[in-house]
């Protein structure tokens, strides 16, 4: 009986892909990233940040205060952190993506991504802004 070459080839490719993925995980994990959120709004804010892996809950950030998220992006490059900011003076909430690997994987040599939360938008130091 002759073996099915399509199944054999597919299985061999799967084994090689899994081996390469495993080698990548052990040899070159993504470096640790720190996302620093700065309250540049006109008053105190509450901030809730979460990814698929972690939920940091609600945190109060005073005016000019800072809040830092520290993590290692996943191997697949799909890490995302989404935050909801609640402005204490108006009780209005806005949502934004604090970290998206495809956009932010090159946050600089210190792996520090600074975000300024303002009245009209949230901005990175490289000029990228998300308007409310």
Short mmCIF file of N, CA and C in Angstrom, two decimals:
data_model
loop_
_atom_site.label_atom_id
_atom_site.label_comp_id
_atom_site.label_asym_id
_atom_site.label_seq_id
_atom_site.Cartn_x
_atom_site.Cartn_y
_atom_site.Cartn_z
N UNK A 1 0.85 -1.17 0.00
CA UNK A 1 0.00 0.00 0.00
C UNK A 1 0.90 1.24 0.00
N UNK A 2 0.59 2.19 -0.86
CA UNK A 2 1.40 3.40 -1.03
C UNK A 2 0.91 4.47 -0.06
N UNK A 3 1.84 5.14 0.70
CA UNK A 3 1.41 6.19 1.63
C UNK A 3 0.93 7.43 0.87
N UNK A 4 0.01 8.15 1.48
CA UNK A 4 -0.53 9.38 0.88
C UNK A 4 0.53 10.48 1.02
N UNK A 5 1.11 10.91 -0.10
CA UNK A 5 2.20 11.89 -0.05
C UNK A 5 1.74 13.26 0.43
N UNK A 6 0.51 13.64 0.19
CA UNK A 6 0.00 14.93 0.65
C UNK A 6 -0.04 14.98 2.17
N UNK A 7 -0.53 13.92 2.79
CA UNK A 7 -0.60 13.84 4.25
C UNK A 7 0.80 13.82 4.83
N UNK A 8 1.69 13.05 4.25
CA UNK A 8 3.06 12.96 4.74
C UNK A 8 3.77 14.31 4.63
N UNK A 9 3.61 14.99 3.51
CA UNK A 9 4.23 16.30 3.32
C UNK A 9 3.66 17.32 4.29
N UNK A 10 2.37 17.33 4.48
CA UNK A 10 1.73 18.25 5.40
C UNK A 10 2.22 18.02 6.83
N UNK A 11 2.29 16.76 7.22
CA UNK A 11 2.78 16.43 8.56
C UNK A 11 4.22 16.88 8.74
N UNK A 12 5.06 16.66 7.75
CA UNK A 12 6.47 17.06 7.83
C UNK A 12 6.59 18.58 7.95
N UNK A 13 5.80 19.30 7.19
CA UNK A 13 5.80 20.77 7.27
C UNK A 13 5.35 21.24 8.64
N UNK A 14 4.35 20.61 9.20
CA UNK A 14 3.85 20.97 10.53
C UNK A 14 4.93 20.75 11.59
N UNK A 15 5.62 19.63 11.51
CA UNK A 15 6.69 19.33 12.47
C UNK A 15 7.79 20.38 12.37
N UNK A 16 8.20 20.74 11.17
CA UNK A 16 9.25 21.74 10.98
C UNK A 16 8.79 23.09 11.51
N UNK A 17 7.56 23.49 11.21
CA UNK A 17 7.03 24.78 11.69
C UNK A 17 6.99 24.82 13.22
N UNK A 18 6.54 23.77 13.84
CA UNK A 18 6.50 23.72 15.30
C UNK A 18 7.90 23.78 15.89
N UNK A 19 8.84 23.11 15.26
CA UNK A 19 10.22 23.15 15.75
C UNK A 19 10.79 24.56 15.64
N UNK A 20 10.55 25.23 14.51
CA UNK A 20 11.04 26.60 14.33
C UNK A 20 10.39 27.56 15.33
N UNK A 21 9.11 27.40 15.57
CA UNK A 21 8.41 28.24 16.54
C UNK A 21 8.98 28.03 17.93
N UNK A 22 9.19 26.79 18.31
CA UNK A 22 9.75 26.47 19.62
C UNK A 22 11.15 27.04 19.75
N UNK A 23 11.95 26.99 18.71
CA UNK A 23 13.31 27.52 18.75
C UNK A 23 13.27 29.04 18.90
N UNK A 24 12.33 29.68 18.24
CA UNK A 24 12.18 31.14 18.33
C UNK A 24 11.81 31.55 19.75
N UNK A 25 10.92 30.82 20.38
CA UNK A 25 10.48 31.14 21.73
C UNK A 25 11.66 31.08 22.69
N UNK A 26 12.49 30.07 22.59
CA UNK A 26 13.58 29.90 23.52
C UNK A 26 14.74 30.86 23.23
N UNK A 27 15.00 31.17 21.98
CA UNK A 27 16.19 31.93 21.62
C UNK A 27 15.97 33.44 21.53
N UNK A 28 14.79 33.88 21.16
CA UNK A 28 14.61 35.31 20.92
C UNK A 28 13.24 35.80 21.37
N UNK A 29 12.96 35.75 22.67
CA UNK A 29 11.68 36.29 23.11
C UNK A 29 11.67 37.80 22.96
N UNK A 30 10.50 38.38 22.86
CA UNK A 30 10.38 39.83 22.76
C UNK A 30 10.85 40.47 24.07
N UNK A 31 11.52 41.61 23.99
CA UNK A 31 11.97 42.27 25.22
C UNK A 31 10.79 42.85 26.00
N UNK A 32 11.02 43.09 27.27
CA UNK A 32 10.00 43.69 28.13
C UNK A 32 9.71 45.11 27.64
N UNK A 33 8.43 45.47 27.66
CA UNK A 33 7.98 46.80 27.25
C UNK A 33 7.32 47.48 28.44
N UNK A 34 7.52 48.78 28.55
CA UNK A 34 6.83 49.59 29.57
C UNK A 34 6.03 50.66 28.85
N UNK A 35 4.74 50.69 29.11
CA UNK A 35 3.87 51.73 28.57
C UNK A 35 3.57 52.68 29.72
N UNK A 36 4.03 53.92 29.60
CA UNK A 36 3.80 54.91 30.64
C UNK A 36 2.69 55.86 30.19
N UNK A 37 1.62 55.90 30.98
CA UNK A 37 0.48 56.75 30.70
C UNK A 37 0.55 57.96 31.63
N UNK A 38 0.55 59.16 31.05
CA UNK A 38 0.69 60.40 31.81
C UNK A 38 -0.63 61.16 31.75
N UNK A 39 -1.12 61.59 32.91
CA UNK A 39 -2.37 62.35 32.98
C UNK A 39 -2.09 63.83 32.71
N UNK A 40 -2.32 64.26 31.47
CA UNK A 40 -2.18 65.66 31.09
C UNK A 40 -3.55 66.31 30.89
N UNK A 41 -4.57 65.70 31.50
CA UNK A 41 -5.92 66.26 31.46
C UNK A 41 -5.99 67.40 32.48
N UNK A 42 -7.14 68.02 32.66
CA UNK A 42 -7.26 69.17 33.56
C UNK A 42 -7.57 68.78 35.00
N UNK A 43 -7.82 67.50 35.26
CA UNK A 43 -8.12 67.04 36.62
C UNK A 43 -7.76 65.57 36.74
N UNK A 44 -8.07 64.96 37.88
CA UNK A 44 -7.79 63.54 38.09
C UNK A 44 -8.60 62.68 37.12
N UNK A 45 -8.05 61.50 36.82
CA UNK A 45 -8.74 60.54 35.96
C UNK A 45 -8.71 59.17 36.62
N UNK A 46 -9.60 58.30 36.15
CA UNK A 46 -9.57 56.88 36.51
C UNK A 46 -9.24 56.13 35.23
N UNK A 47 -8.43 55.09 35.36
CA UNK A 47 -7.94 54.37 34.21
C UNK A 47 -8.11 52.87 34.43
N UNK A 48 -8.64 52.20 33.43
CA UNK A 48 -8.80 50.74 33.47
C UNK A 48 -8.14 50.17 32.22
N UNK A 49 -7.08 49.37 32.39
CA UNK A 49 -6.35 48.79 31.26
C UNK A 49 -6.39 47.27 31.33
N UNK A 50 -6.50 46.65 30.17
CA UNK A 50 -6.56 45.19 30.10
C UNK A 50 -6.02 44.70 28.76
N UNK A 51 -5.49 43.48 28.78
CA UNK A 51 -5.11 42.75 27.57
C UNK A 51 -5.86 41.42 27.63
N UNK A 52 -5.61 40.54 26.66
CA UNK A 52 -6.23 39.21 26.72
C UNK A 52 -5.72 38.42 27.92
N UNK A 53 -4.48 38.70 28.32
CA UNK A 53 -3.85 37.93 29.39
C UNK A 53 -4.03 38.55 30.77
N UNK A 54 -4.14 39.88 30.85
CA UNK A 54 -4.17 40.55 32.15
C UNK A 54 -5.24 41.64 32.19
N UNK A 55 -5.80 41.85 33.38
CA UNK A 55 -6.73 42.94 33.64
C UNK A 55 -6.24 43.66 34.88
N UNK A 56 -5.85 44.93 34.72
CA UNK A 56 -5.25 45.68 35.82
C UNK A 56 -6.26 46.42 36.68
N UNK A 57 -7.53 46.34 36.32
CA UNK A 57 -8.57 47.00 37.12
C UNK A 57 -8.51 48.51 37.01
N UNK A 58 -9.33 49.18 37.81
CA UNK A 58 -9.40 50.64 37.81
C UNK A 58 -8.32 51.22 38.72
N UNK A 59 -7.69 52.28 38.26
CA UNK A 59 -6.64 52.97 39.01
C UNK A 59 -6.87 54.47 38.89
N UNK A 60 -6.71 55.19 40.00
CA UNK A 60 -6.84 56.65 40.00
C UNK A 60 -5.49 57.26 39.69
N UNK A 61 -5.48 58.22 38.76
CA UNK A 61 -4.25 58.90 38.38
C UNK A 61 -4.46 60.40 38.60
N UNK A 62 -3.70 61.01 39.51
CA UNK A 62 -3.86 62.44 39.74
C UNK A 62 -3.34 63.26 38.56
N UNK A 63 -3.71 64.51 38.50
CA UNK A 63 -3.23 65.41 37.46
C UNK A 63 -1.70 65.39 37.44
N UNK A 64 -1.12 65.23 36.28
CA UNK A 64 0.33 65.12 36.05
C UNK A 64 0.91 63.81 36.60
N UNK A 65 0.06 62.92 37.09
CA UNK A 65 0.53 61.63 37.59
C UNK A 65 0.81 60.67 36.45
N UNK A 66 1.47 59.57 36.79
CA UNK A 66 1.86 58.55 35.81
C UNK A 66 1.41 57.16 36.26
N UNK A 67 1.13 56.34 35.27
CA UNK A 67 0.78 54.94 35.52
C UNK A 67 1.52 54.12 34.49
N UNK A 68 2.21 53.06 34.92
CA UNK A 68 3.03 52.27 34.00
C UNK A 68 2.53 50.84 33.93
N UNK A 69 2.45 50.34 32.70
CA UNK A 69 2.12 48.94 32.43
C UNK A 69 3.41 48.28 31.95
N UNK A 70 3.84 47.20 32.59
CA UNK A 70 5.06 46.49 32.20
C UNK A 70 4.68 45.07 31.80
N UNK A 71 5.15 44.63 30.64
CA UNK A 71 4.78 43.30 30.14
C UNK A 71 5.77 42.87 29.06
N UNK A 72 5.69 41.62 28.68
CA UNK A 72 6.46 41.09 27.56
C UNK A 72 5.46 40.72 26.46
N UNK A 73 5.60 41.30 25.26
CA UNK A 73 4.68 40.94 24.16
C UNK A 73 4.74 39.45 23.86
N UNK A 74 3.62 38.90 23.43
CA UNK A 74 3.59 37.47 23.14
C UNK A 74 4.40 37.14 21.87
N UNK A 75 4.71 35.90 21.70
CA UNK A 75 5.55 35.42 20.60
C UNK A 75 4.94 35.71 19.24
N UNK A 76 3.64 35.73 19.16
CA UNK A 76 2.96 35.87 17.88
C UNK A 76 2.83 37.32 17.42
N UNK A 77 3.22 38.28 18.26
CA UNK A 77 3.12 39.68 17.89
C UNK A 77 1.70 40.19 17.83
N UNK A 78 0.85 39.66 18.69
CA UNK A 78 -0.57 40.07 18.69
C UNK A 78 -0.97 40.77 19.99
N UNK A 79 0.01 41.14 20.81
CA UNK A 79 -0.29 41.75 22.10
C UNK A 79 -0.96 43.11 21.90
N UNK A 80 -2.05 43.32 22.65
CA UNK A 80 -2.79 44.59 22.63
C UNK A 80 -3.20 44.93 24.05
N UNK A 81 -3.04 46.18 24.42
CA UNK A 81 -3.54 46.69 25.68
C UNK A 81 -4.55 47.78 25.36
N UNK A 82 -5.74 47.64 25.87
CA UNK A 82 -6.79 48.63 25.68
C UNK A 82 -7.11 49.26 27.03
N UNK A 83 -7.26 50.58 27.04
CA UNK A 83 -7.56 51.29 28.28
C UNK A 83 -8.84 52.11 28.12
N UNK A 84 -9.56 52.22 29.21
CA UNK A 84 -10.70 53.13 29.31
C UNK A 84 -10.33 54.18 30.32
N UNK A 85 -10.48 55.44 29.93
CA UNK A 85 -10.21 56.55 30.84
C UNK A 85 -11.53 57.20 31.20
N UNK A 86 -11.71 57.46 32.48
CA UNK A 86 -12.91 58.14 32.95
C UNK A 86 -12.47 59.48 33.54
N UNK A 87 -12.98 60.56 32.95
CA UNK A 87 -12.64 61.90 33.40
C UNK A 87 -13.51 62.25 34.60
N UNK A 88 -12.89 62.47 35.74
CA UNK A 88 -13.61 62.63 37.00
C UNK A 88 -14.48 63.89 37.04
N UNK A 89 -14.08 64.94 36.32
CA UNK A 89 -14.87 66.17 36.37
C UNK A 89 -16.16 66.09 35.55
N UNK A 90 -16.18 65.25 34.51
CA UNK A 90 -17.36 65.14 33.66
C UNK A 90 -18.01 63.77 33.71
N UNK A 91 -17.30 62.78 34.28
CA UNK A 91 -17.75 61.39 34.34
C UNK A 91 -17.92 60.78 32.94
N UNK A 92 -17.30 61.38 31.93
CA UNK A 92 -17.30 60.84 30.57
C UNK A 92 -16.18 59.81 30.47
N UNK A 93 -16.45 58.72 29.76
CA UNK A 93 -15.43 57.68 29.55
C UNK A 93 -15.05 57.60 28.08
N UNK A 94 -13.77 57.37 27.84
CA UNK A 94 -13.25 57.19 26.47
C UNK A 94 -12.35 55.97 26.47
N UNK A 95 -12.30 55.29 25.33
CA UNK A 95 -11.51 54.07 25.22
C UNK A 95 -10.44 54.26 24.14
N UNK A 96 -9.25 53.70 24.39
CA UNK A 96 -8.18 53.80 23.41
C UNK A 96 -7.26 52.59 23.53
N UNK A 97 -6.50 52.34 22.48
CA UNK A 97 -5.54 51.24 22.48
C UNK A 97 -4.20 51.80 22.94
N UNK A 98 -3.78 51.41 24.14
CA UNK A 98 -2.53 51.92 24.72
C UNK A 98 -1.31 51.25 24.08
N UNK A 99 -1.46 50.00 23.67
CA UNK A 99 -0.35 49.29 23.04
C UNK A 99 -0.90 48.31 22.02
N UNK A 100 -0.32 48.36 20.83
CA UNK A 100 -0.67 47.43 19.76
C UNK A 100 0.65 47.05 19.10
N UNK A 101 1.02 45.79 19.20
CA UNK A 101 2.35 45.36 18.78
C UNK A 101 2.74 45.85 17.39
N UNK A 102 1.85 45.72 16.43
CA UNK A 102 2.19 46.12 15.06
C UNK A 102 2.50 47.61 14.96
N UNK A 103 1.90 48.42 15.81
CA UNK A 103 2.12 49.87 15.81
C UNK A 103 3.27 50.26 16.74
N UNK A 104 3.42 49.56 17.85
CA UNK A 104 4.28 50.04 18.94
C UNK A 104 5.51 49.19 19.25
N UNK A 105 5.80 48.17 18.45
CA UNK A 105 6.92 47.28 18.79
C UNK A 105 8.27 47.99 18.80
N UNK A 106 8.34 49.18 18.24
CA UNK A 106 9.60 49.92 18.19
C UNK A 106 9.55 51.19 19.05
N UNK A 107 9.18 51.04 20.29
CA UNK A 107 9.01 52.19 21.19
C UNK A 107 10.31 52.85 21.60
N UNK A 108 11.41 52.49 21.00
CA UNK A 108 12.69 53.12 21.33
C UNK A 108 13.61 52.14 22.02
N UNK A 109 14.87 52.55 22.22
CA UNK A 109 15.86 51.62 22.78
C UNK A 109 15.57 51.19 24.22
N UNK A 110 14.87 52.03 24.98
CA UNK A 110 14.54 51.64 26.36
C UNK A 110 13.24 50.85 26.44
N UNK A 111 12.61 50.62 25.27
CA UNK A 111 11.33 49.90 25.20
C UNK A 111 10.27 50.60 26.04
N UNK A 112 10.30 51.95 26.07
CA UNK A 112 9.36 52.73 26.84
C UNK A 112 8.42 53.48 25.90
N UNK A 113 7.15 53.18 25.99
CA UNK A 113 6.13 53.85 25.18
C UNK A 113 5.40 54.86 26.06
N UNK A 114 5.64 56.13 25.81
CA UNK A 114 4.96 57.18 26.59
C UNK A 114 3.67 57.58 25.89
N UNK A 115 2.60 57.69 26.67
CA UNK A 115 1.33 58.17 26.15
C UNK A 115 0.84 59.30 27.05
N UNK A 116 0.44 60.39 26.44
CA UNK A 116 -0.09 61.54 27.15
C UNK A 116 -1.61 61.54 26.98
N UNK A 117 -2.33 61.51 28.10
CA UNK A 117 -3.80 61.53 28.05
C UNK A 117 -4.24 62.97 28.28
N UNK A 118 -4.80 63.59 27.25
CA UNK A 118 -5.21 64.99 27.33
C UNK A 118 -6.70 65.18 27.19
N UNK A 119 -7.11 66.43 27.13
CA UNK A 119 -8.53 66.76 27.03
C UNK A 119 -9.12 66.37 25.68
N UNK A 120 -8.33 66.52 24.62
CA UNK A 120 -8.84 66.28 23.27
C UNK A 120 -8.38 64.97 22.65
N UNK A 121 -7.31 64.36 23.22
CA UNK A 121 -6.74 63.17 22.59
C UNK A 121 -5.78 62.45 23.53
N UNK A 122 -5.28 61.32 23.04
CA UNK A 122 -4.18 60.61 23.70
C UNK A 122 -3.09 60.51 22.63
N UNK A 123 -1.84 60.87 23.01
CA UNK A 123 -0.76 60.95 22.03
C UNK A 123 0.50 60.24 22.51
N UNK A 124 1.22 59.65 21.54
CA UNK A 124 2.55 59.09 21.81
C UNK A 124 3.58 60.19 21.56
N UNK A 125 4.78 60.00 22.11
CA UNK A 125 5.81 61.03 21.93
C UNK A 125 6.29 61.12 20.49
N UNK A 126 6.03 60.11 19.66
CA UNK A 126 6.46 60.16 18.26
C UNK A 126 5.49 60.93 17.36
N UNK A 127 4.40 61.46 17.97
CA UNK A 127 3.46 62.26 17.20
C UNK A 127 2.14 61.59 16.88
N UNK A 128 2.04 60.26 17.04
CA UNK A 128 0.78 59.57 16.78
C UNK A 128 -0.24 59.99 17.84
N UNK A 129 -1.46 60.36 17.39
CA UNK A 129 -2.52 60.77 18.32
C UNK A 129 -3.83 60.08 17.96
N UNK A 130 -4.63 59.84 18.98
CA UNK A 130 -5.99 59.33 18.82
C UNK A 130 -6.92 60.39 19.39
N UNK A 131 -7.70 61.02 18.52
CA UNK A 131 -8.64 62.06 18.96
C UNK A 131 -9.85 61.43 19.60
N UNK A 132 -10.36 62.10 20.62
CA UNK A 132 -11.57 61.62 21.28
C UNK A 132 -12.69 61.88 20.32
#
